[in-house]
Amino acid sequence: MGIELASLSKSYDGQNWTLKNINVQIKSGEFFTIVGPSGCGKSTLLRMIAGLISISDGTLKIDDQDVTNLPPQERSLSMVFQNYALFPFLDVKSNVAFGLKARKMPAAQLEQRVAHALELVGLSELKARKPRELSGGQRQRVALARAIASDTKICLMDEPLSNLDAQLRSKMRSEIRELQQNLGITLIYVTHDQVEAMTMADRIMVLHAHEVQQIGTPSEIYQHPANSFVAQFFGTPRMNLLSVHYSTKNQRHLQVDPLLDYVLPMDIEEGDYFVGVRPNALEIHATAQASNAAIKNIEYLGTQSIIHALLDNQEEVRITTAQNNTFSLGERIQIRATAAYFVFDNTGRAIFFNKGDGEDGRTNYKQTVTNAL
Amino acid sequence: MDAPITNKQSQTHYKPKGNKKPLTVGLSYKKELRERLYALVFLGPSLLILTIFVFFPMLRTLYLSFFLTNSVGKPTVFIGLQNYFSLLTSTAYLHSLQATFIYVIAVSCLTLVLGLLLAQTASQKIRGISFFRTVFSGTMGVSVSVAAIFWLFMFNPSVGLLDQLANLFHLPVINWLTQPGWAMTAVVISTVWMNLGFTFLIFFGALQSVPTTFYEAAQIEGVSKRYQFFHITLPMISPTLFFVSIITLIESFKSFGLIDLMTAGGPDNATNLLVYRIYQDAFLSGNYGLASTESVILALMIAFFTFIQFKVLEKRVNY
Amino acid sequence: MNKNITGPNFQRLGQLFVLILLALFILIPFLLGFWTSLLPTADISKGSLWSSHISLDNYYTAITQTPIIRYLFNSLVISFFTMAAQLLFCSMSAYAFVFLEFKGRNTLFYVFLATMMLPFEAEVIPNFVTVRNMGLLNHYAVMIIPFLTSAFGTFMLRQSFLQIPGELKEASEIEGLSHWRFYASVVMPYSRISLFTLAAYSFLASWNQYLWPMLTTFSDDFRPVQDGLRQLQSQESFNNWGMIQASAAIVVIPTLIVLFIGQHYFKSGLNEGAVK
């Protein structure tokens, strides 16, 4: 079942847009993730798709049928909530069966559906327990089973893993992904966690400041971010954004400082730019003579270290390096460019990227994003 | 030298958070003595007051219930359970008991149902709903004598609104406060009205605390509003429901002010509830022994309901 | 356009209808009371409630000819001191039950709990004798002293004190705070919302006392407002409805104002608590 959002908008007061002009086609069987910082409207968007919040403008189609004004139960979808929405006074089985029972499904069919759903999430043994007798991960699974039991082809999930600890979260990530594959359902998954989005999704929609920033596969988003917001949102540690002024007399040299110099393969207009460099795309050298930065802090992570350095032009940069224990606090260092970098104009829009593998060129995205910064 | 032992004991009554170390260190003798002294100082005033005005009078009431008393309340002749027997065979007392039960049950049921209805309707998201919320909680600020005056006027046969309306629609005029059945109805209505503000606020708070995702999930599953109310709302607020019902029950057992102001137990003892009868027997007739017996019976009934409340709350709090 | 989501219009109308009906049930006694308090009693007795002779005369009469203001003042004094005493003594005993370690603590707590089962109404006879013997009759003290503490208040504050994180107690022990200091500077501020609730509860409970002051006060100098209204009503015995209603209004208006301000404060207090 495909889902189509055509210029979907939401405004509560008729003046300010909570969500503006959302367009996307979600394919049948796709794992589609909506990601963005808190307050970006991602939960609102999900609830609009569910029918829990009315749509102010635009159309929503499920399976080519216009459902913009249909109540939730007529959209044939299921939803998993952040707090799991499990009734504390019902046991696991009754929680899973709640909706089916309310709609007066025949007992035999209900039993079979519930048993099947509980089996899929591996909770058959615990079906007589109350939610408070379950661990966080098990509660999460009950919520999944409840969605599965409804036997809909579309499932919406609203930050389903954010109440779990880090280890469990990564385990549940793959479980949900597998479940989605096996059941062949279309899954719309809302999260604020870029790692979740990257690791689970077929495609990602990045929401920020009430608008779509970019839609694409995880690799497209990471490799070709549409703007500096997307570029900085994905990847840990965050991408460095260094401001530079370019004038034609520089002859294709984008100079952050004399030692940190990027050579452009073509001409760009004069003006202010940001050079975006991922922390692993900077070289760091211990040097006595030609230094351009000092080390402020070192985070030792085992296989690598993150070095926070202050460039002499007072910009902070993050650099990851595998050379552990080589550097010390306050040490003068030289930071040099590698071939991989991005260039954003002064509104944050990506105008150029160079992955450092010979493939480079001007970016060409359909979306024009106005307020990326 | 005293080892720097911290008072781990005090942790025992906190809700354990995470893995607390088990108690291993006892208190030194000196410290124990000091804690006891503190306990005396902190608890002393309350204990003193409760002893004089609660424990002693309860025992004294029980004691008096076995005696005949003189006009100033001094016990004269020990008569054992005679007071109890005569009460339980007195038609007047049994009538009072019956009236009290009718009153208590009617007041409790109406207060609960209307309070819940108010809270449920006020939980809707409609423009201007906060006005209704304010109105609904309004009777909480009304004291018993003010409520009595308001309703005395409503029920007044010559000038009251209800009978004026009855006139207008050519309905029979009811002598609300002078006909036994209607007097009870009038007293019940007034009590319920007075209770509603408090009940509404408590129920409203309880309804607000049910996570909205419960309803969202149900809505997506196509669960009807009615089913949601009976299978989500009611079970979720059941501890509050129980709490309010017992509080209302106990409070209506103790009703006195409205009765005194509106009907003075009449007409024909139709609204002569238990506490009012105690007052009459003790302070109007000077029959302290009998009134004490009535007090003991009242206390037993209220203790019974309070006890149930504690028992059930204990069980229900965690579902 | 989204009526399918928000429900059909007639359902909304139905809700509004129920709302208005319920609001009327609550409001009419108020409104009628206030309205008649503005009318001359002569008109009220004739049953002409739609009279146009509106004035504040009844209020003037009530204030000048009856001790209603004195009654209000008495109630204010009694309720205020009862409230203050309950805040102090209930919090102290709750503190003992939570933070002090002594033999028989649990037994004593159950004894406290048991007193909640005993209605004051069932104990008025011996209590009346007690206060008479103490010579307290017909004085503010008789309406304050028996209610200096309450088992309910202790129970409520104990529940609230139990929520205080154990780390706070440990930290204060490390800093060497005495029980008094811990009580005053940590426990009390931490539980201010519960304290506020208890304050409102005990004030209202005292304000609404009826039977006890009726038995123990005989003069207008000490009679609280509930029994004052009873006094007025029985003296005037239905004759002067306008003035009775005006007196009721004088009593109820301040409580309503306090209630609404209190509600507002209480809500923001709750929010404040939630942020922390």
PDB file of C-alpha atoms in Angstrom, chain C residues 51-190:
ATOM      1  CA  SER C  51     -38.784  43.211  39.792  1.00  0.00           C
ATOM      2  CA  SER C  52     -36.772  46.149  38.553  1.00  0.00           C
ATOM      3  CA  HIS C  53     -36.134  47.733  41.933  1.00  0.00           C
ATOM      4  CA  ILE C  54     -32.502  46.769  42.012  1.00  0.00           C
ATOM      5  CA  SER C  55     -30.315  48.166  44.737  1.00  0.00           C
ATOM      6  CA  LEU C  56     -27.595  47.302  47.203  1.00  0.00           C
ATOM      7  CA  ASP C  57     -29.923  48.145  50.107  1.00  0.00           C
ATOM      8  CA  ASN C  58     -29.962  44.566  51.354  1.00  0.00           C
ATOM      9  CA  TYR C  59     -26.179  44.566  51.573  1.00  0.00           C
ATOM     10  CA  TYR C  60     -26.296  47.822  53.448  1.00  0.00           C
ATOM     11  CA  THR C  61     -28.857  46.416  55.874  1.00  0.00           C
ATOM     12  CA  ALA C  62     -26.920  43.197  56.341  1.00  0.00           C
ATOM     13  CA  ILE C  63     -23.693  45.006  57.118  1.00  0.00           C
ATOM     14  CA  THR C  64     -25.156  47.646  59.393  1.00  0.00           C
ATOM     15  CA  GLN C  65     -27.929  45.764  61.155  1.00  0.00           C
ATOM     16  CA  THR C  66     -26.420  42.295  61.557  1.00  0.00           C
ATOM     17  CA  PRO C  67     -23.062  41.081  62.855  1.00  0.00           C
ATOM     18  CA  ILE C  68     -22.299  39.387  59.529  1.00  0.00           C
ATOM     19  CA  ILE C  69     -18.930  41.118  59.175  1.00  0.00           C
ATOM     20  CA  ARG C  70     -18.055  40.094  62.699  1.00  0.00           C
ATOM     21  CA  TYR C  71     -19.007  36.494  61.864  1.00  0.00           C
ATOM     22  CA  LEU C  72     -16.750  36.601  58.815  1.00  0.00           C
ATOM     23  CA  PHE C  73     -13.917  37.989  60.887  1.00  0.00           C
ATOM     24  CA  ASN C  74     -14.406  35.263  63.517  1.00  0.00           C
ATOM     25  CA  SER C  75     -14.329  32.550  60.871  1.00  0.00           C
ATOM     26  CA  LEU C  76     -11.252  34.069  59.305  1.00  0.00           C
ATOM     27  CA  VAL C  77      -9.401  34.074  62.626  1.00  0.00           C
ATOM     28  CA  ILE C  78     -10.444  30.529  63.488  1.00  0.00           C
ATOM     29  CA  SER C  79      -9.705  29.085  60.045  1.00  0.00           C
ATOM     30  CA  PHE C  80      -6.402  30.877  59.762  1.00  0.00           C
ATOM     31  CA  PHE C  81      -5.054  29.638  63.077  1.00  0.00           C
ATOM     32  CA  THR C  82      -6.382  26.128  62.514  1.00  0.00           C
ATOM     33  CA  MET C  83      -4.697  26.035  59.129  1.00  0.00           C
ATOM     34  CA  ALA C  84      -1.373  27.354  60.418  1.00  0.00           C
ATOM     35  CA  ALA C  85      -1.364  24.913  63.335  1.00  0.00           C
ATOM     36  CA  GLN C  86      -2.212  21.948  61.136  1.00  0.00           C
ATOM     37  CA  LEU C  87       0.553  22.822  58.690  1.00  0.00           C
ATOM     38  CA  LEU C  88       3.038  22.899  61.537  1.00  0.00           C
ATOM     39  CA  PHE C  89       1.954  19.922  63.604  1.00  0.00           C
ATOM     40  CA  CYS C  90       0.948  17.631  60.750  1.00  0.00           C
ATOM     41  CA  SER C  91       4.232  18.228  58.973  1.00  0.00           C
ATOM     42  CA  MET C  92       6.161  17.610  62.190  1.00  0.00           C
ATOM     43  CA  SER C  93       4.466  14.314  62.890  1.00  0.00           C
ATOM     44  CA  ALA C  94       4.735  13.294  59.240  1.00  0.00           C
ATOM     45  CA  TYR C  95       8.438  14.086  59.439  1.00  0.00           C
ATOM     46  CA  ALA C  96       8.779  11.820  62.462  1.00  0.00           C
ATOM     47  CA  PHE C  97       7.064   8.983  60.614  1.00  0.00           C
ATOM     48  CA  VAL C  98       9.324   9.319  57.598  1.00  0.00           C
ATOM     49  CA  PHE C  99      12.724  10.531  58.743  1.00  0.00           C
ATOM     50  CA  LEU C 100      13.052   9.482  62.368  1.00  0.00           C
ATOM     51  CA  GLU C 101      13.945   6.014  63.503  1.00  0.00           C
ATOM     52  CA  PHE C 102      12.394   4.940  66.765  1.00  0.00           C
ATOM     53  CA  LYS C 103      10.821   1.920  68.316  1.00  0.00           C
ATOM     54  CA  GLY C 104       7.105   1.479  67.709  1.00  0.00           C
ATOM     55  CA  ARG C 105       7.012   3.869  64.795  1.00  0.00           C
ATOM     56  CA  ASN C 106       4.854   1.664  62.623  1.00  0.00           C
ATOM     57  CA  THR C 107       2.456   0.845  65.438  1.00  0.00           C
ATOM     58  CA  LEU C 108       2.072   4.503  66.209  1.00  0.00           C
ATOM     59  CA  PHE C 109       1.455   5.253  62.560  1.00  0.00           C
ATOM     60  CA  TYR C 110      -1.354   2.717  62.447  1.00  0.00           C
ATOM     61  CA  VAL C 111      -2.836   4.332  65.532  1.00  0.00           C
ATOM     62  CA  PHE C 112      -2.806   7.629  63.631  1.00  0.00           C
ATOM     63  CA  LEU C 113      -4.435   5.948  60.659  1.00  0.00           C
ATOM     64  CA  ALA C 114      -7.089   4.452  62.905  1.00  0.00           C
ATOM     65  CA  THR C 115      -8.145   7.894  64.099  1.00  0.00           C
ATOM     66  CA  MET C 116      -9.060   8.742  60.527  1.00  0.00           C
ATOM     67  CA  MET C 117     -11.796   6.171  60.843  1.00  0.00           C
ATOM     68  CA  LEU C 118     -13.321   7.894  63.843  1.00  0.00           C
ATOM     69  CA  PRO C 119     -15.741  10.661  62.930  1.00  0.00           C
ATOM     70  CA  PHE C 120     -15.563  13.759  65.080  1.00  0.00           C
ATOM     71  CA  GLU C 121     -19.354  13.836  65.022  1.00  0.00           C
ATOM     72  CA  ALA C 122     -19.420  10.644  67.085  1.00  0.00           C
ATOM     73  CA  GLU C 123     -17.245  12.164  69.776  1.00  0.00           C
ATOM     74  CA  VAL C 124     -18.896  15.503  70.375  1.00  0.00           C
ATOM     75  CA  ILE C 125     -20.408  14.497  73.703  1.00  0.00           C
ATOM     76  CA  PRO C 126     -17.191  13.830  75.674  1.00  0.00           C
ATOM     77  CA  ASN C 127     -15.423  16.611  73.790  1.00  0.00           C
ATOM     78  CA  PHE C 128     -18.107  19.041  74.803  1.00  0.00           C
ATOM     79  CA  VAL C 129     -17.632  18.023  78.433  1.00  0.00           C
ATOM     80  CA  THR C 130     -13.861  18.367  78.073  1.00  0.00           C
ATOM     81  CA  VAL C 131     -13.901  21.884  76.669  1.00  0.00           C
ATOM     82  CA  ARG C 132     -16.526  22.904  79.217  1.00  0.00           C
ATOM     83  CA  ASN C 133     -14.295  21.635  82.010  1.00  0.00           C
ATOM     84  CA  MET C 134     -11.343  23.448  80.496  1.00  0.00           C
ATOM     85  CA  GLY C 135     -13.379  26.621  80.515  1.00  0.00           C
ATOM     86  CA  LEU C 136     -12.986  27.113  76.802  1.00  0.00           C
ATOM     87  CA  LEU C 137     -16.651  27.462  75.899  1.00  0.00           C
ATOM     88  CA  ASN C 138     -17.636  30.451  73.814  1.00  0.00           C
ATOM     89  CA  HIS C 139     -14.132  31.456  72.794  1.00  0.00           C
ATOM     90  CA  TYR C 140     -11.995  31.189  69.652  1.00  0.00           C
ATOM     91  CA  ALA C 141      -9.872  28.579  71.375  1.00  0.00           C
ATOM     92  CA  VAL C 142     -12.705  26.093  71.568  1.00  0.00           C
ATOM     93  CA  MET C 143     -12.903  25.980  67.806  1.00  0.00           C
ATOM     94  CA  ILE C 144      -9.147  25.867  67.249  1.00  0.00           C
ATOM     95  CA  ILE C 145      -7.622  23.662  69.943  1.00  0.00           C
ATOM     96  CA  PRO C 146      -9.356  20.370  69.087  1.00  0.00           C
ATOM     97  CA  PHE C 147      -8.259  20.812  65.452  1.00  0.00           C
ATOM     98  CA  LEU C 148      -4.629  21.811  65.955  1.00  0.00           C
ATOM     99  CA  THR C 149      -3.587  18.626  64.219  1.00  0.00           C
ATOM    100  CA  SER C 150      -5.251  16.059  62.028  1.00  0.00           C
ATOM    101  CA  ALA C 151      -4.546  12.447  61.253  1.00  0.00           C
ATOM    102  CA  PHE C 152      -5.588  13.030  57.662  1.00  0.00           C
ATOM    103  CA  GLY C 153      -3.089  15.852  57.247  1.00  0.00           C
ATOM    104  CA  THR C 154      -0.330  13.749  58.774  1.00  0.00           C
ATOM    105  CA  PHE C 155      -1.152  10.881  56.466  1.00  0.00           C
ATOM    106  CA  MET C 156      -1.221  13.106  53.402  1.00  0.00           C
ATOM    107  CA  LEU C 157       2.089  14.798  54.196  1.00  0.00           C
ATOM    108  CA  ARG C 158       3.708  11.485  55.032  1.00  0.00           C
ATOM    109  CA  GLN C 159       2.845  10.260  51.535  1.00  0.00           C
ATOM    110  CA  SER C 160       4.376  13.407  50.123  1.00  0.00           C
ATOM    111  CA  PHE C 161       7.535  13.208  52.267  1.00  0.00           C
ATOM    112  CA  LEU C 162       8.064   9.632  51.135  1.00  0.00           C
ATOM    113  CA  GLN C 163       8.563  10.975  47.626  1.00  0.00           C
ATOM    114  CA  ILE C 164      11.571  13.030  48.679  1.00  0.00           C
ATOM    115  CA  PRO C 165      14.661  11.413  47.158  1.00  0.00           C
ATOM    116  CA  GLY C 166      16.804   9.584  49.706  1.00  0.00           C
ATOM    117  CA  GLU C 167      19.855  11.334  48.271  1.00  0.00           C
ATOM    118  CA  LEU C 168      18.672  14.603  49.795  1.00  0.00           C
ATOM    119  CA  LYS C 169      18.664  13.086  53.270  1.00  0.00           C
ATOM    120  CA  GLU C 170      22.062  11.527  52.703  1.00  0.00           C
ATOM    121  CA  ALA C 171      23.517  14.761  51.385  1.00  0.00           C
ATOM    122  CA  SER C 172      22.207  16.696  54.363  1.00  0.00           C
ATOM    123  CA  GLU C 173      23.648  14.123  56.746  1.00  0.00           C
ATOM    124  CA  ILE C 174      27.013  14.481  55.079  1.00  0.00           C
ATOM    125  CA  GLU C 175      26.738  18.228  55.540  1.00  0.00           C
ATOM    126  CA  GLY C 176      25.794  17.619  59.166  1.00  0.00           C
ATOM    127  CA  LEU C 177      22.331  19.191  59.054  1.00  0.00           C
ATOM    128  CA  SER C 178      20.250  18.667  62.165  1.00  0.00           C
ATOM    129  CA  HIS C 179      16.758  17.257  61.921  1.00  0.00           C
ATOM    130  CA  TRP C 180      15.323  20.728  62.473  1.00  0.00           C
ATOM    131  CA  ARG C 181      17.376  22.221  59.683  1.00  0.00           C
ATOM    132  CA  PHE C 182      16.583  19.391  57.319  1.00  0.00           C
ATOM    133  CA  TYR C 183      12.906  19.697  58.155  1.00  0.00           C
ATOM    134  CA  ALA C 184      12.798  23.445  57.697  1.00  0.00           C
ATOM    135  CA  SER C 185      15.132  23.969  54.782  1.00  0.00           C
ATOM    136  CA  VAL C 186      14.660  20.824  52.692  1.00  0.00           C
ATOM    137  CA  VAL C 187      11.518  18.879  53.520  1.00  0.00           C
ATOM    138  CA  MET C 188       9.103  21.786  53.821  1.00  0.00           C
ATOM    139  CA  PRO C 189      10.136  23.634  50.641  1.00  0.00           C
ATOM    140  CA  TYR C 190      10.283  20.379  48.722  1.00  0.00           C
TER     141      TYR C 190
END
